[in-house]
Amino acid sequence: MQRDEIELDSQPIFEIGQKVRVKKLIKNDGTFPGREIGEVLANIGDVGYVSSIGTFLQAYYIYAVHFLETGYIIGCRKRELESAEETHESNAPNE
């Protein structure tokens, strides 16, 4: 079994307040209160905002992502997220 990289050796790739998109279906693994184990918490493509950054097992960053549509705040790993912020400027001419 190959171990993942130790993320804590570098800075987090997402920042508090950053808009992110879910890349993987996220189901309750038993750590989300009030929902059944296996229940879908976030679908691929859902957008939320990083509300805090914590760590897990002294190796990984956990990004608490607030999904405004559901009100859920879900802990996500880096591999489950991508930036949803615009990275290009508009090329439209100024009028």
mmCIF file of N, CA and C in Angstrom:
data_model
loop_
_atom_site.group_PDB
_atom_site.id
_atom_site.type_symbol
_atom_site.label_atom_id
_atom_site.label_comp_id
_atom_site.label_asym_id
_atom_site.label_seq_id
_atom_site.Cartn_x
_atom_site.Cartn_y
_atom_site.Cartn_z
ATOM 1 N N MET A 1 0.842 -1.182 0.000
ATOM 2 C CA MET A 1 0.000 0.000 0.000
ATOM 3 C C MET A 1 0.881 1.237 0.000
ATOM 4 N N GLN A 2 0.682 2.106 -0.981
ATOM 5 C CA GLN A 2 1.465 3.336 -1.075
ATOM 6 C C GLN A 2 0.785 4.431 -0.270
ATOM 7 N N ARG A 3 1.564 5.142 0.519
ATOM 8 C CA ARG A 3 1.031 6.190 1.366
ATOM 9 C C ARG A 3 0.968 7.505 0.592
ATOM 10 N N ASP A 4 -0.093 8.270 0.857
ATOM 11 C CA ASP A 4 -0.219 9.588 0.253
ATOM 12 C C ASP A 4 0.899 10.491 0.742
ATOM 13 N N GLU A 5 1.135 11.561 0.004
ATOM 14 C CA GLU A 5 2.117 12.558 0.417
ATOM 15 C C GLU A 5 1.708 13.187 1.743
ATOM 16 N N ILE A 6 2.658 13.715 2.463
ATOM 17 C CA ILE A 6 2.373 14.449 3.692
ATOM 18 C C ILE A 6 2.089 15.892 3.272
ATOM 19 N N GLU A 7 0.829 16.255 3.238
ATOM 20 C CA GLU A 7 0.438 17.586 2.779
ATOM 21 C C GLU A 7 0.948 18.687 3.691
ATOM 22 N N LEU A 8 1.090 18.393 4.974
ATOM 23 C CA LEU A 8 1.481 19.423 5.934
ATOM 24 C C LEU A 8 2.912 19.901 5.734
ATOM 25 N N ASP A 9 3.671 19.240 4.862
ATOM 26 C CA ASP A 9 5.025 19.697 4.532
ATOM 27 C C ASP A 9 4.992 20.955 3.673
ATOM 28 N N SER A 10 3.809 21.292 3.130
ATOM 29 C CA SER A 10 3.668 22.500 2.317
ATOM 30 C C SER A 10 2.425 23.263 2.775
ATOM 31 N N GLN A 11 2.240 24.453 2.229
ATOM 32 C CA GLN A 11 1.097 25.288 2.578
ATOM 33 C C GLN A 11 -0.189 24.695 1.980
ATOM 34 N N PRO A 12 -1.348 24.991 2.585
ATOM 35 C CA PRO A 12 -2.612 24.537 1.992
ATOM 36 C C PRO A 12 -2.780 25.118 0.590
ATOM 37 N N ILE A 13 -3.426 24.370 -0.300
ATOM 38 C CA ILE A 13 -3.602 24.881 -1.664
ATOM 39 C C ILE A 13 -4.861 25.731 -1.795
ATOM 40 N N PHE A 14 -5.787 25.604 -0.848
ATOM 41 C CA PHE A 14 -6.988 26.442 -0.846
ATOM 42 C C PHE A 14 -6.902 27.385 0.342
ATOM 43 N N GLU A 15 -7.565 28.539 0.230
ATOM 44 C CA GLU A 15 -7.562 29.544 1.287
ATOM 45 C C GLU A 15 -8.961 29.721 1.848
ATOM 46 N N ILE A 16 -9.047 30.212 3.068
ATOM 47 C CA ILE A 16 -10.345 30.511 3.667
ATOM 48 C C ILE A 16 -11.048 31.551 2.794
ATOM 49 N N GLY A 17 -12.310 31.280 2.496
ATOM 50 C CA GLY A 17 -13.102 32.158 1.642
ATOM 51 C C GLY A 17 -13.065 31.798 0.175
ATOM 52 N N GLN A 18 -12.171 30.885 -0.211
ATOM 53 C CA GLN A 18 -12.038 30.515 -1.618
ATOM 54 C C GLN A 18 -13.229 29.669 -2.067
ATOM 55 N N LYS A 19 -13.693 29.934 -3.272
ATOM 56 C CA LYS A 19 -14.786 29.191 -3.890
ATOM 57 C C LYS A 19 -14.213 27.908 -4.485
ATOM 58 N N VAL A 20 -14.793 26.755 -4.106
ATOM 59 C CA VAL A 20 -14.303 25.458 -4.574
ATOM 60 C C VAL A 20 -15.453 24.618 -5.115
ATOM 61 N N ARG A 21 -15.090 23.632 -5.922
ATOM 62 C CA ARG A 21 -16.054 22.722 -6.538
ATOM 63 C C ARG A 21 -15.672 21.290 -6.168
ATOM 64 N N VAL A 22 -16.682 20.462 -5.909
ATOM 65 C CA VAL A 22 -16.470 19.055 -5.550
ATOM 66 C C VAL A 22 -16.158 18.244 -6.805
ATOM 67 N N LYS A 23 -15.088 17.445 -6.743
ATOM 68 C CA LYS A 23 -14.688 16.591 -7.864
ATOM 69 C C LYS A 23 -15.165 15.150 -7.698
ATOM 70 N N LYS A 24 -15.538 14.772 -6.462
ATOM 71 C CA LYS A 24 -15.964 13.404 -6.178
ATOM 72 C C LYS A 24 -17.266 13.440 -5.388
ATOM 73 N N LEU A 25 -18.092 12.449 -5.573
ATOM 74 C CA LEU A 25 -19.308 12.316 -4.790
ATOM 75 C C LEU A 25 -18.912 12.160 -3.321
ATOM 76 N N ILE A 26 -19.526 12.941 -2.437
ATOM 77 C CA ILE A 26 -19.189 12.860 -1.018
ATOM 78 C C ILE A 26 -20.384 12.313 -0.253
ATOM 79 N N LYS A 27 -20.157 11.173 0.397
ATOM 80 C CA LYS A 27 -21.193 10.514 1.191
ATOM 81 C C LYS A 27 -20.808 10.579 2.662
ATOM 82 N N ASN A 28 -21.808 10.485 3.519
ATOM 83 C CA ASN A 28 -21.563 10.483 4.953
ATOM 84 C C ASN A 28 -20.844 9.198 5.354
ATOM 85 N N ASP A 29 -19.667 9.371 5.928
ATOM 86 C CA ASP A 29 -18.893 8.217 6.399
ATOM 87 C C ASP A 29 -19.160 7.935 7.878
ATOM 88 N N GLY A 30 -20.169 8.591 8.412
ATOM 89 C CA GLY A 30 -20.514 8.420 9.816
ATOM 90 C C GLY A 30 -20.090 9.594 10.671
ATOM 91 N N THR A 31 -19.410 10.558 10.076
ATOM 92 C CA THR A 31 -18.932 11.709 10.843
ATOM 93 C C THR A 31 -19.823 12.939 10.691
ATOM 94 N N PHE A 32 -20.859 12.851 9.855
ATOM 95 C CA PHE A 32 -21.770 13.982 9.668
ATOM 96 C C PHE A 32 -23.038 13.707 10.469
ATOM 97 N N PRO A 33 -23.278 14.482 11.523
ATOM 98 C CA PRO A 33 -24.419 14.197 12.406
ATOM 99 C C PRO A 33 -25.768 14.456 11.739
ATOM 100 N N GLY A 34 -26.750 13.639 12.107
ATOM 101 C CA GLY A 34 -28.109 13.843 11.640
ATOM 102 C C GLY A 34 -28.422 13.267 10.279
ATOM 103 N N ARG A 35 -27.455 12.625 9.650
ATOM 104 C CA ARG A 35 -27.660 11.998 8.340
ATOM 105 C C ARG A 35 -27.203 10.539 8.412
ATOM 106 N N GLU A 36 -27.855 9.695 7.627
ATOM 107 C CA GLU A 36 -27.523 8.281 7.608
ATOM 108 C C GLU A 36 -26.152 8.039 6.976
ATOM 109 N N ILE A 37 -25.464 7.005 7.430
ATOM 110 C CA ILE A 37 -24.198 6.602 6.810
ATOM 111 C C ILE A 37 -24.491 6.213 5.366
ATOM 112 N N GLY A 38 -23.683 6.728 4.442
ATOM 113 C CA GLY A 38 -23.859 6.459 3.021
ATOM 114 C C GLY A 38 -24.716 7.480 2.304
ATOM 115 N N GLU A 39 -25.397 8.352 3.059
ATOM 116 C CA GLU A 39 -26.223 9.376 2.428
ATOM 117 C C GLU A 39 -25.337 10.394 1.699
ATOM 118 N N VAL A 40 -25.752 10.811 0.512
ATOM 119 C CA VAL A 40 -24.994 11.779 -0.280
ATOM 120 C C VAL A 40 -25.089 13.149 0.379
ATOM 121 N N LEU A 41 -23.920 13.751 0.621
ATOM 122 C CA LEU A 41 -23.852 15.082 1.212
ATOM 123 C C LEU A 41 -23.544 16.149 0.170
ATOM 124 N N ALA A 42 -22.752 15.794 -0.847
ATOM 125 C CA ALA A 42 -22.400 16.732 -1.914
ATOM 126 C C ALA A 42 -22.191 15.946 -3.204
ATOM 127 N N ASN A 43 -22.724 16.478 -4.282
ATOM 128 C CA ASN A 43 -22.587 15.851 -5.598
ATOM 129 C C ASN A 43 -21.433 16.466 -6.376
ATOM 130 N N ILE A 44 -20.938 15.738 -7.354
ATOM 131 C CA ILE A 44 -19.901 16.257 -8.234
ATOM 132 C C ILE A 44 -20.412 17.554 -8.856
ATOM 133 N N GLY A 45 -19.585 18.604 -8.784
ATOM 134 C CA GLY A 45 -19.949 19.884 -9.355
ATOM 135 C C GLY A 45 -20.538 20.870 -8.360
ATOM 136 N N ASP A 46 -20.924 20.395 -7.167
ATOM 137 C CA ASP A 46 -21.450 21.319 -6.160
ATOM 138 C C ASP A 46 -20.379 22.324 -5.773
ATOM 139 N N VAL A 47 -20.804 23.565 -5.529
ATOM 140 C CA VAL A 47 -19.879 24.648 -5.226
ATOM 141 C C VAL A 47 -20.100 25.119 -3.792
ATOM 142 N N GLY A 48 -18.985 25.382 -3.105
ATOM 143 C CA GLY A 48 -19.036 25.906 -1.748
ATOM 144 C C GLY A 48 -17.831 26.795 -1.493
ATOM 145 N N TYR A 49 -17.700 27.230 -0.244
ATOM 146 C CA TYR A 49 -16.626 28.140 0.140
ATOM 147 C C TYR A 49 -15.878 27.574 1.336
ATOM 148 N N VAL A 50 -14.553 27.621 1.290
ATOM 149 C CA VAL A 50 -13.730 27.132 2.389
ATOM 150 C C VAL A 50 -13.959 28.042 3.595
ATOM 151 N N SER A 51 -14.426 27.456 4.705
ATOM 152 C CA SER A 51 -14.705 28.247 5.898
ATOM 153 C C SER A 51 -13.631 28.091 6.965
ATOM 154 N N SER A 52 -12.903 26.998 6.928
ATOM 155 C CA SER A 52 -11.768 26.810 7.846
ATOM 156 C C SER A 52 -10.881 25.695 7.312
ATOM 157 N N ILE A 53 -9.671 25.626 7.868
ATOM 158 C CA ILE A 53 -8.718 24.607 7.442
ATOM 159 C C ILE A 53 -8.168 23.941 8.699
ATOM 160 N N GLY A 54 -8.280 22.624 8.743
ATOM 161 C CA GLY A 54 -7.750 21.855 9.855
ATOM 162 C C GLY A 54 -6.793 20.800 9.343
ATOM 163 N N THR A 55 -6.412 19.889 10.225
ATOM 164 C CA THR A 55 -5.508 18.805 9.830
ATOM 165 C C THR A 55 -6.069 17.475 10.310
ATOM 166 N N PHE A 56 -5.571 16.402 9.720
ATOM 167 C CA PHE A 56 -5.996 15.052 10.061
ATOM 168 C C PHE A 56 -4.773 14.149 10.047
ATOM 169 N N LEU A 57 -4.599 13.371 11.099
ATOM 170 C CA LEU A 57 -3.503 12.402 11.224
ATOM 171 C C LEU A 57 -2.121 13.024 11.046
ATOM 172 N N GLN A 58 -1.991 14.287 11.358
ATOM 173 C CA GLN A 58 -0.720 15.002 11.236
ATOM 174 C C GLN A 58 -0.101 14.862 9.847
ATOM 175 N N ALA A 59 -0.968 14.689 8.843
ATOM 176 C CA ALA A 59 -0.461 14.496 7.489
ATOM 177 C C ALA A 59 -1.265 15.247 6.430
ATOM 178 N N TYR A 60 -2.546 15.470 6.671
ATOM 179 C CA TYR A 60 -3.417 16.000 5.632
ATOM 180 C C TYR A 60 -4.133 17.262 6.094
ATOM 181 N N TYR A 61 -4.411 18.144 5.143
ATOM 182 C CA TYR A 61 -5.289 19.276 5.404
ATOM 183 C C TYR A 61 -6.726 18.814 5.183
ATOM 184 N N ILE A 62 -7.603 19.276 6.042
ATOM 185 C CA ILE A 62 -9.040 19.076 5.867
ATOM 186 C C ILE A 62 -9.654 20.462 5.701
ATOM 187 N N TYR A 63 -10.333 20.637 4.586
ATOM 188 C CA TYR A 63 -10.957 21.919 4.274
ATOM 189 C C TYR A 63 -12.440 21.828 4.635
ATOM 190 N N ALA A 64 -12.878 22.648 5.590
ATOM 191 C CA ALA A 64 -14.303 22.719 5.917
ATOM 192 C C ALA A 64 -14.942 23.588 4.845
ATOM 193 N N VAL A 65 -15.821 22.987 4.056
ATOM 194 C CA VAL A 65 -16.441 23.686 2.935
ATOM 195 C C VAL A 65 -17.913 23.901 3.244
ATOM 196 N N HIS A 66 -18.337 25.167 3.169
ATOM 197 C CA HIS A 66 -19.729 25.529 3.421
ATOM 198 C C HIS A 66 -20.469 25.559 2.091
ATOM 199 N N PHE A 67 -21.426 24.673 1.949
ATOM 200 C CA PHE A 67 -22.261 24.617 0.751
ATOM 201 C C PHE A 67 -23.528 25.414 1.041
ATOM 202 N N LEU A 68 -23.670 26.563 0.393
ATOM 203 C CA LEU A 68 -24.754 27.486 0.704
ATOM 204 C C LEU A 68 -26.134 26.916 0.377
ATOM 205 N N GLU A 69 -26.245 26.128 -0.689
ATOM 206 C CA GLU A 69 -27.554 25.595 -1.082
ATOM 207 C C GLU A 69 -28.128 24.647 -0.048
ATOM 208 N N THR A 70 -27.298 23.815 0.563
ATOM 209 C CA THR A 70 -27.779 22.846 1.555
ATOM 210 C C THR A 70 -27.548 23.329 2.980
ATOM 211 N N GLY A 71 -26.624 24.279 3.152
ATOM 212 C CA GLY A 71 -26.262 24.730 4.487
ATOM 213 C C GLY A 71 -25.246 23.825 5.162
ATOM 214 N N TYR A 72 -24.858 22.742 4.484
ATOM 215 C CA TYR A 72 -23.904 21.795 5.058
ATOM 216 C C TYR A 72 -22.504 22.389 5.093
ATOM 217 N N ILE A 73 -21.773 22.062 6.148
ATOM 218 C CA ILE A 73 -20.338 22.323 6.212
ATOM 219 C C ILE A 73 -19.689 20.955 6.293
ATOM 220 N N ILE A 74 -18.935 20.621 5.259
ATOM 221 C CA ILE A 74 -18.388 19.277 5.105
ATOM 222 C C ILE A 74 -16.866 19.335 5.057
ATOM 223 N N GLY A 75 -16.220 18.459 5.792
ATOM 224 C CA GLY A 75 -14.767 18.345 5.739
ATOM 225 C C GLY A 75 -14.342 17.595 4.494
ATOM 226 N N CYS A 76 -13.464 18.206 3.693
ATOM 227 C CA CYS A 76 -13.036 17.621 2.421
ATOM 228 C C CYS A 76 -11.518 17.576 2.331
ATOM 229 N N ARG A 77 -11.014 16.563 1.654
ATOM 230 C CA ARG A 77 -9.589 16.463 1.359
ATOM 231 C C ARG A 77 -9.292 17.202 0.053
ATOM 232 N N LYS A 78 -8.025 17.533 -0.135
ATOM 233 C CA LYS A 78 -7.563 18.230 -1.343
ATOM 234 C C LYS A 78 -7.999 17.499 -2.608
ATOM 235 N N ARG A 79 -7.887 16.192 -2.618
ATOM 236 C CA ARG A 79 -8.199 15.407 -3.819
ATOM 237 C C ARG A 79 -9.682 15.430 -4.180
ATOM 238 N N GLU A 80 -10.537 15.890 -3.269
ATOM 239 C CA GLU A 80 -11.968 15.942 -3.524
ATOM 240 C C GLU A 80 -12.425 17.296 -4.072
ATOM 241 N N LEU A 81 -11.511 18.270 -4.117
ATOM 242 C CA LEU A 81 -11.880 19.637 -4.464
ATOM 243 C C LEU A 81 -11.040 20.195 -5.608
ATOM 244 N N GLU A 82 -11.581 21.211 -6.255
ATOM 245 C CA GLU A 82 -10.840 22.015 -7.215
ATOM 246 C C GLU A 82 -11.328 23.450 -7.076
ATOM 247 N N SER A 83 -10.514 24.390 -7.481
ATOM 248 C CA SER A 83 -10.900 25.794 -7.414
ATOM 249 C C SER A 83 -12.062 26.048 -8.372
ATOM 250 N N ALA A 84 -13.015 26.843 -7.924
ATOM 251 C CA ALA A 84 -14.148 27.219 -8.772
ATOM 252 C C ALA A 84 -14.105 28.703 -9.089
ATOM 253 N N GLU A 85 -13.000 29.337 -8.760
ATOM 254 C CA GLU A 85 -12.871 30.764 -9.011
ATOM 255 C C GLU A 85 -12.401 31.006 -10.435
ATOM 256 N N GLU A 86 -12.840 32.123 -10.984
ATOM 257 C CA GLU A 86 -12.420 32.509 -12.328
ATOM 258 C C GLU A 86 -10.928 32.790 -12.310
ATOM 259 N N THR A 87 -10.197 32.208 -13.248
ATOM 260 C CA THR A 87 -8.753 32.415 -13.297
ATOM 261 C C THR A 87 -8.335 33.255 -14.495
ATOM 262 N N HIS A 88 -9.301 33.693 -15.290
ATOM 263 C CA HIS A 88 -8.970 34.501 -16.461
ATOM 264 C C HIS A 88 -9.751 35.812 -16.416
ATOM 265 N N GLU A 89 -9.194 36.821 -17.001
ATOM 266 C CA GLU A 89 -9.830 38.125 -17.072
ATOM 267 C C GLU A 89 -10.637 38.199 -18.362
ATOM 268 N N SER A 90 -11.679 38.963 -18.331
ATOM 269 C CA SER A 90 -12.493 39.152 -19.530
ATOM 270 C C SER A 90 -11.681 39.891 -20.587
ATOM 271 N N ASN A 91 -11.810 39.449 -21.828
ATOM 272 C CA ASN A 91 -11.111 40.111 -22.944
ATOM 273 C C ASN A 91 -12.032 41.087 -23.667
ATOM 274 N N ALA A 92 -13.198 41.343 -23.084
ATOM 275 C CA ALA A 92 -14.140 42.257 -23.718
ATOM 276 C C ALA A 92 -13.568 43.677 -23.706
ATOM 277 N N PRO A 93 -13.744 44.397 -24.806
ATOM 278 C CA PRO A 93 -13.240 45.778 -24.845
ATOM 279 C C PRO A 93 -14.026 46.672 -23.908
ATOM 280 N N ASN A 94 -13.363 47.665 -23.363
ATOM 281 C CA ASN A 94 -14.025 48.630 -22.477
ATOM 282 C C ASN A 94 -14.875 49.556 -23.324
ATOM 283 N N GLU A 95 -16.091 49.839 -22.870
ATOM 284 C CA GLU A 95 -16.983 50.722 -23.643
ATOM 285 C C GLU A 95 -17.195 52.000 -22.910
#
